Every structure is written in structure tokens, then in C-alpha cells.
Amino acid sequence: MRVLILGCGIRGRVYASYARTRPDLFEIAGIADPAAPEADWKDWREALEAETGAEGAIIALPDAYHLAAAQAALAKGLHILLEKPLGCSWDECLQLKAAQRQAGRLVMPGFVLRYSKLYKTLDEVLAEGKIGEITDIRHTVALGCGKAAHAFCRGNWAREEDGSTALVQKCTHDFDLIARWAAPRRMLYVSSSGALAEWKRENKPANSANRCIDCPDDVRQSCPFDAVRLYIKEKDLRYHFPDCSDEAMLKVVRETQYGECVYLGRNNSVNHQRVLMEFEGALTVTLELQGLSLHRGRTTHFYGTRGEIEAKDDSITLETFMGEREVISLPGLSGNGCTGHDGGDAGIMDEFLEWARKGSQEDFERILADAFESHRIAFLAEERRRCHV
Ligand SMILES: NC(=O)c1ccc[n+]([C@@H]2O[C@H](COP(=O)([O-])OP(=O)(O)OC[C@H]3O[C@@H](n4cnc5c(N)ncnc54)[C@H](O)[C@@H]3O)[C@@H](O)[C@H]2O)c1
């Protein structure tokens, strides 16, 4: 399948790399991105206007462009893999649904976690039914404070009005998993609280500069969010940039928003949020999003009528009330999404190409409706978070 890459940042590059591993299945018809050196066009609109012979498009643009790009690609008759979130509001999701119906093409949601080794194995363990009926799920998404500062204070999702909120951007993945674990039970009730606790102007240390590299040494040494440490001394966040060399990172810290003090007060995304849900059949679920956390990763704990299961990083532990204990180790998993989402990135590409080839209009509508359940929960939760007494 010949496919356009619209937006070639971190996600776009990941999908583009599939052309190297499966050249028999996937060919890049062109790349649109104003910042990518390998791009054929600067803007996604130009790519869709060009004669490329493309049959599909991967939309890995900033959230705010998702709907417009999806509508244009569908109108051109392309199958699309659309990064999450599928829309920045419920109304945008409904507009996407209308465009999909009219075009009769596939909209594959970018839910890579569905295809990751940990969650695929967890599905198999849950299907055995050893813990009986699931009555309660506790799911924690810990971002790690450096990554949270990168994305939700300095980066793309610093301001809710510029795209989507932290919960919608990060956790539509998680609501998708939760909706699948709960199925066929549907959510009946949701409430949510969240707040910005730390990255606020009033917390700016005395004598601190606006750019970390200009900050006095003693202030920098006591700041866990120091950009010089996060991007130059440490290497964990470098994968966000096309050029990860020391010189490039120095330029990032000197010249871009990623070198700015986290306490400038331009951001308004939450640091932490909790969502409480009730599903049909007496199932309760709590999702916790933690930006101010030491570690990065997802942990899920299931309580059932006959036992418990915990899925974390690279292992799944099952214990029943009758004394059975089983630990499934999946060595080599990162648990934090850094290494191809532990098989999810390749898995979703396989699935996208297969459904584009074999799917009917009925399949395409079902695939999108399935993906919307996560967005319905996320947007309702956000509505409740903002509804203060
Ligand atoms: N599925 C997942 O696990 C996952 C993970 C991270 C991000 N995402 C989503 O993927 C999308 C991309 O995120 P990212 O982390 O790759 O961000 P990114 O900033 O690295 O990439 C976005 C790219 O779009 C380009 N761009 C901006 N305007 C453009 C235009 N008019 N035309 C063409 N290209 C344009 C930018 O230059 C940038 O390279 C976001 O919607 C994000 O929410 C999904």
C-alpha cells in the first residue's frame, strides 16, 4: 500500500520506519512536515493536493489538525491511520464519524497499546476467567516527572486550548483498554478531579532565570526539572528530537521552549488527575494520571470475585482466593513506551494494512465506533473535572 505520512515527528517517524521492515507491504508515497529534512512538502494540505497514487495516509500531526486532515484524506478516498486523539472534542469525533461514513474508508485509531506484548498477554490471562467476574480495576499511568515536564509543561500539550488536555492526549489509550476489559458492560457514571500543583509562576525560585542554562548553579542543582540535566546530562528524553547529538541538544536548551523554566506560568495542563467510573454489572474503575512521579509506566490491578491480577512493566501476577499463584514474566519489555510500545507500533501497522485490504464498510464503522468509547469517557470526565461546585 502506498501511504502518505502527514506529520513526521516522533510518531510519524515510527510509522515511516515500517517501510524499512516491511517493504513488501508498505511504501511511502510522500512525507509532509515543515520540520523534517526528508519531507516532500511543508504542509499536509499540499500532500493531499498532489498526485501521488497514495491509497492511504498516516496522520501524525499535532492534535489540533487531526480532524481537518482526516476529513480531507477521507474525501480523497484514502484509508487513514489517525493518531489519538481522534478529535479534540466530542463534536469533532461526530464530524469524523460523518466523514468516515460518507467516504466508506477505514479510520484506524492510533491505539498502539492494544497490540503491545503486555496487554495482549493480559487479554489471554483475563480470558481464562480464573479471577471470576472483575468487580474493580485500578489503573495508574505514571508519566515520570521529566517526561511530564517535557510534554505537559514545556511541550505540545502545555496549554489545554492548543490541542487536547493531558487526559485526552495521554489516556484515551487507557480508556480504550478499560472499555475493552469492561466490555460488554458500558460506562454508566464518571467523575473526575485534577489540578496543576507545581509548574506555576508563584513557585518560581528566587534568583532563577527564565532559561535553565542561565540559572545560577545552586538553583539549578535543587531543581528536578532543570532542562540542562534533563536534555544534556541525561539521555532519556532525547528520542523526542530528530537530532539527538550533544550539539543539537545544547541548541534545544539554548533556543527552544524545552530550555525554558517550568515556572513561567504559560502552561495550564494538570499535573495529576483521577477519574472514577462505574460500569454496568457493578464494576468500578479508577484511573490515575500522575505527572509528578518518580517512575514512568502503567500499572493495572484487577479485583475479581475469585482473585486478583496485577499487570506492571514486564510481568503479570495472578493470585486466586484458593491459593493459586502464577507469575508471567515478559523480559525485555520497557513498560514505558520508549521501545516501539513493546511491539504495539508494528502491530498496529499490520492491522491497519490488513483491514484496509479486507474490510467492508460495516467493519470500518465498527472499528471507529469501538474507538469512540474511549473518547466518550475521556470527554465526559473532562466535563466533570471542570464542573466545580
Ligand atoms: N499513539 C501513541 O502512543 C502516541 C504517542 C505520542 C503521541 N501521539 C499523538 O501523535 C500525534 C503526533 O505526536 P508526536 O509526539 O509525533 O508530535 P511531534 O511534535 O513530534 O510531531 C508532529 C509533527 O507534525 C509536524 N507538523 C506541524 N504542522 C504541520 C503541518 N501543517 N503539516 C505537516 N506537518 C506538520 C511537526 O513539524 C512535527 O514534526 C499527536 O496527535 C499525539 O497526540 C500518539
Coordinates of C-alpha atoms and ligand atoms in Angstrom, one line a residue:
M1 CA 0.0 0.0 0.0
R2 CA 1.3 3.5 -0.9
V3 CA 0.8 5.7 2.1
L4 CA 1.4 9.4 2.8
I5 CA 2.9 10.4 6.1
L6 CA 1.3 13.6 7.3
G7 CA 3.4 14.9 10.2
C8 CA 6.8 13.3 10.6
G9 CA 7.7 14.0 14.2
I10 CA 8.2 11.2 16.7
R11 CA 5.1 9.2 15.8
G12 CA 5.3 9.9 12.0
R13 CA 8.9 8.6 12.0
V14 CA 8.0 5.5 13.9
Y15 CA 5.3 4.6 11.3
A16 CA 7.6 5.6 8.4
S17 CA 10.2 3.1 9.7
Y18 CA 7.8 0.3 8.9
A19 CA 8.6 0.8 5.2
R20 CA 12.1 -0.4 6.0
T21 CA 11.0 -3.5 7.9
R22 CA 8.1 -4.5 5.6
P23 CA 8.9 -3.1 2.1
D24 CA 6.8 -5.9 0.7
L25 CA 3.6 -4.4 2.3
F26 CA 4.2 -0.7 2.7
E27 CA 5.6 2.1 0.6
I28 CA 5.9 5.8 1.5
A29 CA 4.1 7.9 -1.2
G30 CA 5.5 11.1 0.3
I31 CA 6.1 13.0 3.6
A32 CA 4.6 16.3 4.7
D33 CA 6.2 18.2 7.6
P34 CA 7.7 21.7 7.9
A35 CA 10.5 20.5 10.2
A36 CA 11.5 17.1 8.8
P37 CA 14.6 17.2 6.5
E38 CA 13.3 14.2 4.4
A39 CA 9.9 15.8 3.7
D40 CA 8.5 16.3 0.2
W41 CA 6.1 19.0 1.3
K42 CA 5.9 21.5 4.1
D43 CA 2.2 21.2 4.8
W44 CA -0.2 18.3 4.9
R45 CA -2.6 20.1 2.6
E46 CA 0.0 20.2 -0.2
A47 CA 0.5 16.4 0.1
L48 CA -3.2 15.8 -0.3
E49 CA -3.4 18.1 -3.3
A50 CA -0.5 16.3 -5.1
E51 CA -0.9 13.4 -7.5
T52 CA 0.9 10.6 -5.5
G53 CA -1.1 7.5 -6.3
A54 CA -1.5 7.1 -2.5
E55 CA -4.1 4.7 -1.2
G56 CA -3.7 5.6 2.5
A57 CA -2.4 8.3 4.8
I58 CA -0.9 8.2 8.3
I59 CA -2.0 11.3 10.2
A60 CA 0.6 12.0 13.0
L61 CA 0.1 15.8 13.1
P62 CA -0.4 17.9 16.2
D63 CA -3.8 17.2 17.7
A64 CA -5.5 20.4 16.5
Y65 CA -5.1 19.3 12.8
H66 CA -6.4 15.8 13.2
L67 CA -10.0 16.4 12.2
A68 CA -9.3 18.7 9.2
A69 CA -6.6 16.4 7.8
A70 CA -8.7 13.3 8.3
Q71 CA -11.7 14.9 6.6
A72 CA -9.5 15.9 3.6
A73 CA -7.8 12.5 3.3
L74 CA -11.1 10.6 3.5
A75 CA -12.7 12.9 0.9
K76 CA -9.8 11.9 -1.3
G77 CA -10.7 8.3 -0.8
L78 CA -7.8 7.3 1.4
H79 CA -7.7 4.8 4.2
I80 CA -6.2 6.5 7.3
L81 CA -4.3 5.6 10.4
L82 CA -5.2 8.5 12.7
E83 CA -3.1 9.2 15.8
K84 CA -5.0 9.6 19.0
P85 CA -6.9 11.7 20.0
L86 CA -9.3 11.2 17.1
G87 CA -10.7 14.6 17.8
C88 CA -10.2 17.4 20.3
S89 CA -13.8 17.4 21.4
W90 CA -16.8 15.0 21.2
D91 CA -18.2 17.2 18.5
E92 CA -15.1 16.7 16.4
C93 CA -15.5 12.9 16.8
L94 CA -19.0 13.2 15.4
Q95 CA -17.7 15.1 12.4
L96 CA -15.1 12.4 11.9
K97 CA -17.8 9.8 12.0
A98 CA -19.8 11.6 9.3
A99 CA -16.7 11.9 7.1
Q100 CA -15.9 8.2 7.5
R101 CA -19.5 7.2 6.6
Q102 CA -19.5 9.3 3.5
A103 CA -16.1 8.1 2.3
G104 CA -16.6 4.5 3.2
R105 CA -12.9 4.2 4.1
L106 CA -11.0 2.9 7.2
V107 CA -10.1 5.1 10.1
M108 CA -7.7 3.1 12.2
P109 CA -7.2 4.7 15.6
G110 CA -3.6 5.0 16.9
F111 CA -4.2 2.8 19.9
V112 CA -0.9 1.0 19.8
L113 CA -1.1 -0.4 23.4
R114 CA -3.8 -2.8 22.2
Y115 CA -1.1 -4.6 20.2
S116 CA 1.7 -4.5 22.8
K117 CA 3.0 -7.7 24.3
L118 CA 2.0 -6.9 27.8
Y119 CA -1.7 -6.1 27.1
K120 CA -2.1 -8.9 24.5
T121 CA -0.8 -11.4 27.2
L122 CA -3.0 -9.8 29.8
D123 CA -6.0 -10.3 27.5
E124 CA -5.2 -14.1 27.4
V125 CA -4.9 -14.2 31.2
L126 CA -8.2 -12.4 31.7
A127 CA -9.9 -14.7 29.2
E128 CA -9.0 -17.7 31.4
G129 CA -11.5 -16.3 33.9
K130 CA -9.5 -17.5 36.9
I131 CA -10.3 -14.4 39.0
G132 CA -14.0 -14.7 38.3
E133 CA -16.1 -11.7 37.4
I134 CA -14.0 -8.5 37.5
T135 CA -15.5 -6.1 40.1
D136 CA -12.9 -3.3 40.3
I137 CA -10.0 -2.1 38.3
R138 CA -7.3 0.4 39.4
H139 CA -5.2 1.7 36.5
T140 CA -2.3 4.1 37.1
V141 CA -0.4 6.0 34.3
A142 CA 2.8 7.4 35.8
L143 CA 4.5 9.8 33.4
G144 CA 7.8 10.4 35.3
C145 CA 8.2 14.0 36.2
G146 CA 10.8 14.7 33.5
K147 CA 8.6 13.4 30.7
A148 CA 5.6 15.2 32.2
A149 CA 7.5 18.5 32.2
H150 CA 8.6 17.8 28.6
A151 CA 5.1 17.2 27.2
F152 CA 2.7 18.9 29.5
C153 CA 4.6 22.0 30.7
R154 CA 7.2 22.9 28.0
G155 CA 5.8 21.0 25.0
N156 CA 2.9 20.3 22.7
W157 CA 0.3 19.8 25.5
A158 CA 1.3 22.6 27.8
R159 CA -1.9 24.5 27.2
E160 CA -5.3 22.8 27.0
E161 CA -6.7 25.2 24.5
D162 CA -3.9 24.5 21.9
G163 CA -5.0 20.9 21.3
S164 CA -6.2 18.4 23.8
T165 CA -6.0 18.1 27.5
A166 CA -3.5 15.8 29.3
L167 CA -6.2 13.3 30.0
V168 CA -7.5 13.2 26.4
Q169 CA -4.0 13.1 24.9
K170 CA -2.4 10.6 27.2
C171 CA -5.3 8.5 28.5
T172 CA -7.6 7.8 25.5
H173 CA -5.2 4.9 25.2
D174 CA -6.1 3.8 28.7
F175 CA -9.8 4.4 28.4
D176 CA -9.6 2.2 25.3
L177 CA -8.0 -0.6 27.3
I178 CA -10.5 -0.1 30.2
A179 CA -13.5 -0.1 27.8
R180 CA -12.2 -3.4 26.3
W181 CA -11.6 -5.0 29.7
A182 CA -15.1 -4.0 30.8
A183 CA -16.9 -5.0 27.6
P184 CA -19.8 -5.7 27.0
R185 CA -20.5 -3.6 30.1
R186 CA -20.9 0.1 29.3
M187 CA -19.9 3.0 31.5
L188 CA -22.8 4.5 33.4
Y189 CA -21.2 7.2 35.5
V190 CA -18.0 9.1 35.7
S191 CA -16.5 11.8 37.9
S192 CA -13.0 13.4 37.9
S193 CA -10.7 15.7 39.7
G194 CA -7.3 17.1 38.6
A195 CA -5.1 20.0 39.2
L196 CA -1.9 21.9 38.4
A197 CA 0.1 21.9 41.6
E198 CA 3.6 22.6 40.7
W199 CA 4.5 24.4 37.4
K200 CA 3.1 27.8 38.4
R201 CA 4.6 31.3 38.4
E202 CA 4.2 31.5 42.2
N203 CA 6.6 28.5 42.7
K204 CA 9.4 30.1 40.7
P205 CA 12.5 30.0 42.9
A206 CA 14.1 33.3 43.9
N207 CA 17.0 34.3 41.6
S208 CA 16.0 31.8 38.9
A209 CA 16.4 32.8 35.3
N210 CA 13.8 32.2 32.6
R211 CA 16.0 29.8 30.8
C212 CA 17.7 26.9 32.8
I213 CA 21.0 27.4 31.1
D214 CA 21.2 31.0 32.5
C215 CA 20.1 29.9 36.0
P216 CA 22.6 30.1 38.9
D217 CA 24.2 26.7 39.7
D218 CA 22.7 26.4 43.2
V219 CA 19.2 27.0 41.9
R220 CA 19.7 24.5 39.1
Q221 CA 21.1 21.9 41.4
S222 CA 18.0 21.8 43.5
C223 CA 15.5 21.8 40.6
P224 CA 14.4 18.4 39.3
F225 CA 13.1 20.0 36.1
D226 CA 16.4 21.6 35.1
A227 CA 16.5 21.3 31.3
V228 CA 20.3 21.1 31.2
R229 CA 20.1 17.9 33.3
L230 CA 17.1 16.5 31.5
Y231 CA 18.3 17.0 28.0
I232 CA 22.1 17.3 28.2
K233 CA 23.3 15.3 31.1
E234 CA 20.6 12.6 30.8
K235 CA 19.6 10.9 27.6
D236 CA 16.0 9.5 28.3
L237 CA 14.1 12.3 26.6
R238 CA 16.4 12.8 23.6
Y239 CA 14.3 10.4 21.4
H240 CA 11.8 13.3 21.1
F241 CA 14.2 15.1 18.8
P242 CA 15.2 14.2 15.2
D243 CA 18.9 15.1 16.0
C244 CA 19.9 13.7 19.4
S245 CA 23.5 14.8 19.3
D246 CA 25.0 16.8 22.2
E247 CA 25.4 19.8 20.0
A248 CA 21.7 19.6 18.9
M249 CA 20.6 19.2 22.5
L250 CA 22.6 22.3 23.5
K251 CA 20.8 24.3 20.8
V252 CA 17.4 22.9 22.1
V253 CA 18.2 24.0 25.6
R254 CA 19.5 27.4 24.5
E255 CA 16.9 28.3 21.9
T256 CA 13.6 26.4 22.2
Q257 CA 10.8 26.2 24.7
Y258 CA 12.4 23.0 26.0
G259 CA 15.1 25.1 27.7
E260 CA 12.7 27.3 29.5
C261 CA 12.0 27.4 33.2
V262 CA 8.9 25.3 34.1
Y263 CA 7.7 28.1 36.4
L264 CA 7.0 30.8 33.8
G265 CA 3.3 30.2 34.1
R266 CA 2.4 29.8 30.4
N267 CA 1.1 26.2 30.9
N268 CA -2.3 25.2 32.3
S269 CA -2.4 21.4 31.9
V270 CA -2.9 19.4 35.0
N271 CA -0.1 17.6 36.9
H272 CA -2.3 14.9 38.2
Q273 CA -5.8 13.7 37.7
R274 CA -8.2 10.9 38.9
V275 CA -11.2 9.5 37.1
L276 CA -13.7 7.4 38.9
M277 CA -16.0 5.3 36.7
E278 CA -19.0 3.0 37.3
F279 CA -19.9 0.4 34.6
E280 CA -22.9 -1.8 34.2
G281 CA -22.8 -5.0 36.3
A282 CA -21.4 -3.5 39.5
L283 CA -17.9 -2.8 38.0
T284 CA -16.0 0.2 39.4
V285 CA -12.8 1.6 37.8
T286 CA -10.3 4.2 38.9
L287 CA -7.8 5.8 36.5
E288 CA -5.0 7.8 37.9
L289 CA -2.7 10.1 35.8
Q290 CA 0.4 11.0 37.6
G291 CA 2.7 13.7 36.2
L292 CA 4.7 14.2 39.4
S293 CA 6.0 10.7 39.7
L294 CA 9.5 9.2 40.1
H295 CA 9.0 6.3 37.6
R296 CA 7.3 6.0 34.3
G297 CA 4.9 3.3 33.3
R298 CA 1.5 1.8 33.7
T299 CA 0.2 -0.5 36.4
T300 CA -3.2 -2.2 36.4
H301 CA -4.7 -4.1 39.3
F302 CA -7.9 -6.2 38.8
Y303 CA -10.0 -7.3 41.7
G304 CA -12.4 -10.2 40.8
T305 CA -14.9 -12.4 42.6
R306 CA -12.3 -15.2 42.8
G307 CA -8.9 -13.4 42.9
E308 CA -6.6 -10.6 41.7
I309 CA -4.3 -9.8 38.8
E310 CA -1.6 -7.2 38.6
A311 CA 0.0 -6.1 35.3
K312 CA 3.1 -4.0 35.6
D313 CA 6.1 -3.2 33.4
D314 CA 7.2 -6.6 32.3
S315 CA 5.1 -9.0 34.4
I316 CA 1.6 -10.2 35.1
T317 CA 0.8 -11.7 38.5
L318 CA -2.3 -13.7 39.2
E319 CA -3.4 -14.9 42.6
T320 CA -6.7 -16.6 43.4
F321 CA -8.5 -16.7 46.8
M322 CA -7.9 -20.5 46.7
G323 CA -4.1 -20.1 46.8
E324 CA -3.1 -20.4 43.1
R325 CA -0.3 -18.1 42.2
E326 CA 1.1 -17.5 38.7
V327 CA 3.7 -15.0 37.6
I328 CA 4.2 -14.4 33.9
S329 CA 7.4 -12.6 33.1
L330 CA 7.9 -10.9 29.8
P331 CA 11.5 -10.0 29.8
G332 CA 12.7 -7.2 27.6
L333 CA 9.6 -5.0 27.8
S334 CA 10.2 -1.4 28.5
G335 CA 6.8 -0.8 30.1
N336 CA 7.1 2.9 29.3
G337 CA 6.5 3.1 25.6
C338 CA 10.1 4.0 24.6
T339 CA 10.8 1.0 22.5
G340 CA 8.1 0.7 19.9
H341 CA 5.4 0.4 22.5
D342 CA 6.6 -3.2 23.1
G343 CA 5.5 -4.4 19.7
G344 CA 2.5 -2.1 19.5
D345 CA 3.9 0.1 16.8
A346 CA 4.5 -2.8 14.4
G347 CA 1.2 -4.5 15.5
I348 CA -0.9 -1.5 14.6
M349 CA 0.7 -1.2 11.1
D350 CA 0.0 -4.8 10.4
E351 CA -3.6 -4.3 11.5
F352 CA -4.0 -1.1 9.5
L353 CA -2.8 -2.6 6.3
E354 CA -4.8 -5.8 6.8
W355 CA -8.1 -4.0 7.5
A356 CA -7.6 -1.6 4.6
R357 CA -7.3 -4.6 2.3
K358 CA -10.0 -6.8 3.6
G359 CA -12.5 -4.6 5.5
S360 CA -16.1 -3.8 4.5
Q361 CA -18.0 -0.5 5.2
E362 CA -19.6 -2.4 8.1
D363 CA -16.2 -3.3 9.6
F364 CA -14.9 0.3 9.1
E365 CA -17.9 1.7 11.0
R366 CA -17.5 -0.8 13.8
I367 CA -13.7 -0.1 14.2
L368 CA -14.4 3.6 14.6
A369 CA -17.4 3.2 16.9
D370 CA -15.2 0.9 19.1
A371 CA -12.5 3.6 19.3
F372 CA -15.0 6.3 20.2
E373 CA -16.0 4.7 23.5
S374 CA -12.6 5.7 25.0
H375 CA -13.2 9.3 23.8
R376 CA -16.7 9.4 25.1
I377 CA -15.4 8.5 28.6
A378 CA -12.4 11.0 28.3
F379 CA -14.6 13.9 27.2
L380 CA -17.2 13.2 29.9
A381 CA -14.5 13.0 32.6
E382 CA -13.1 16.4 31.4
E383 CA -16.6 17.9 31.6
R384 CA -16.9 16.7 35.2
R385 CA -13.4 17.9 36.2
R386 CA -14.3 21.4 35.1
C387 CA -17.7 21.3 36.8
H388 CA -16.7 22.7 40.3
V389 CA -19.3 23.4 42.9
Ligands
LIG1 N1 -0.3 6.5 19.9 C1 0.6 7.0 20.7 O1 1.1 6.3 21.6 C2 1.0 8.4 20.7 C3 2.2 8.8 21.4 C4 2.6 10.1 21.3 C5 1.8 11.0 20.6 N2 0.7 10.6 19.9 C6 -0.1 11.5 19.1 O2 0.6 11.6 17.8 C7 0.5 12.9 17.3 C8 1.9 13.4 16.9 O3 2.6 13.4 18.1 P1 4.2 13.5 18.2 O4 4.6 13.1 19.5 O5 4.8 12.7 17.0 O6 4.4 15.0 18.0 P2 5.6 15.8 17.2 O7 5.5 17.2 17.6 O8 6.9 15.0 17.4 O9 5.2 15.6 15.7 C9 4.2 16.4 15.0 C10 4.8 16.8 13.6 O10 3.8 17.5 12.9 C11 4.5 18.4 12.1 N3 3.6 19.5 11.6 C12 3.2 20.6 12.3 N4 2.4 21.3 11.4 C13 2.3 20.6 10.3 C14 1.7 20.8 9.0 N5 0.9 21.9 8.9 N6 1.8 20.0 8.1 C15 2.6 18.9 8.2 N7 3.3 18.6 9.4 C16 3.1 19.5 10.4 C17 5.6 19.0 13.1 O11 6.6 19.7 12.5 C18 6.0 17.7 13.8 O12 7.2 17.1 13.2 C19 -0.2 13.7 18.3 O13 -1.6 13.9 17.9 C20 -0.1 12.9 19.6 O14 -1.2 13.1 20.4 C21 0.3 9.3 20.0

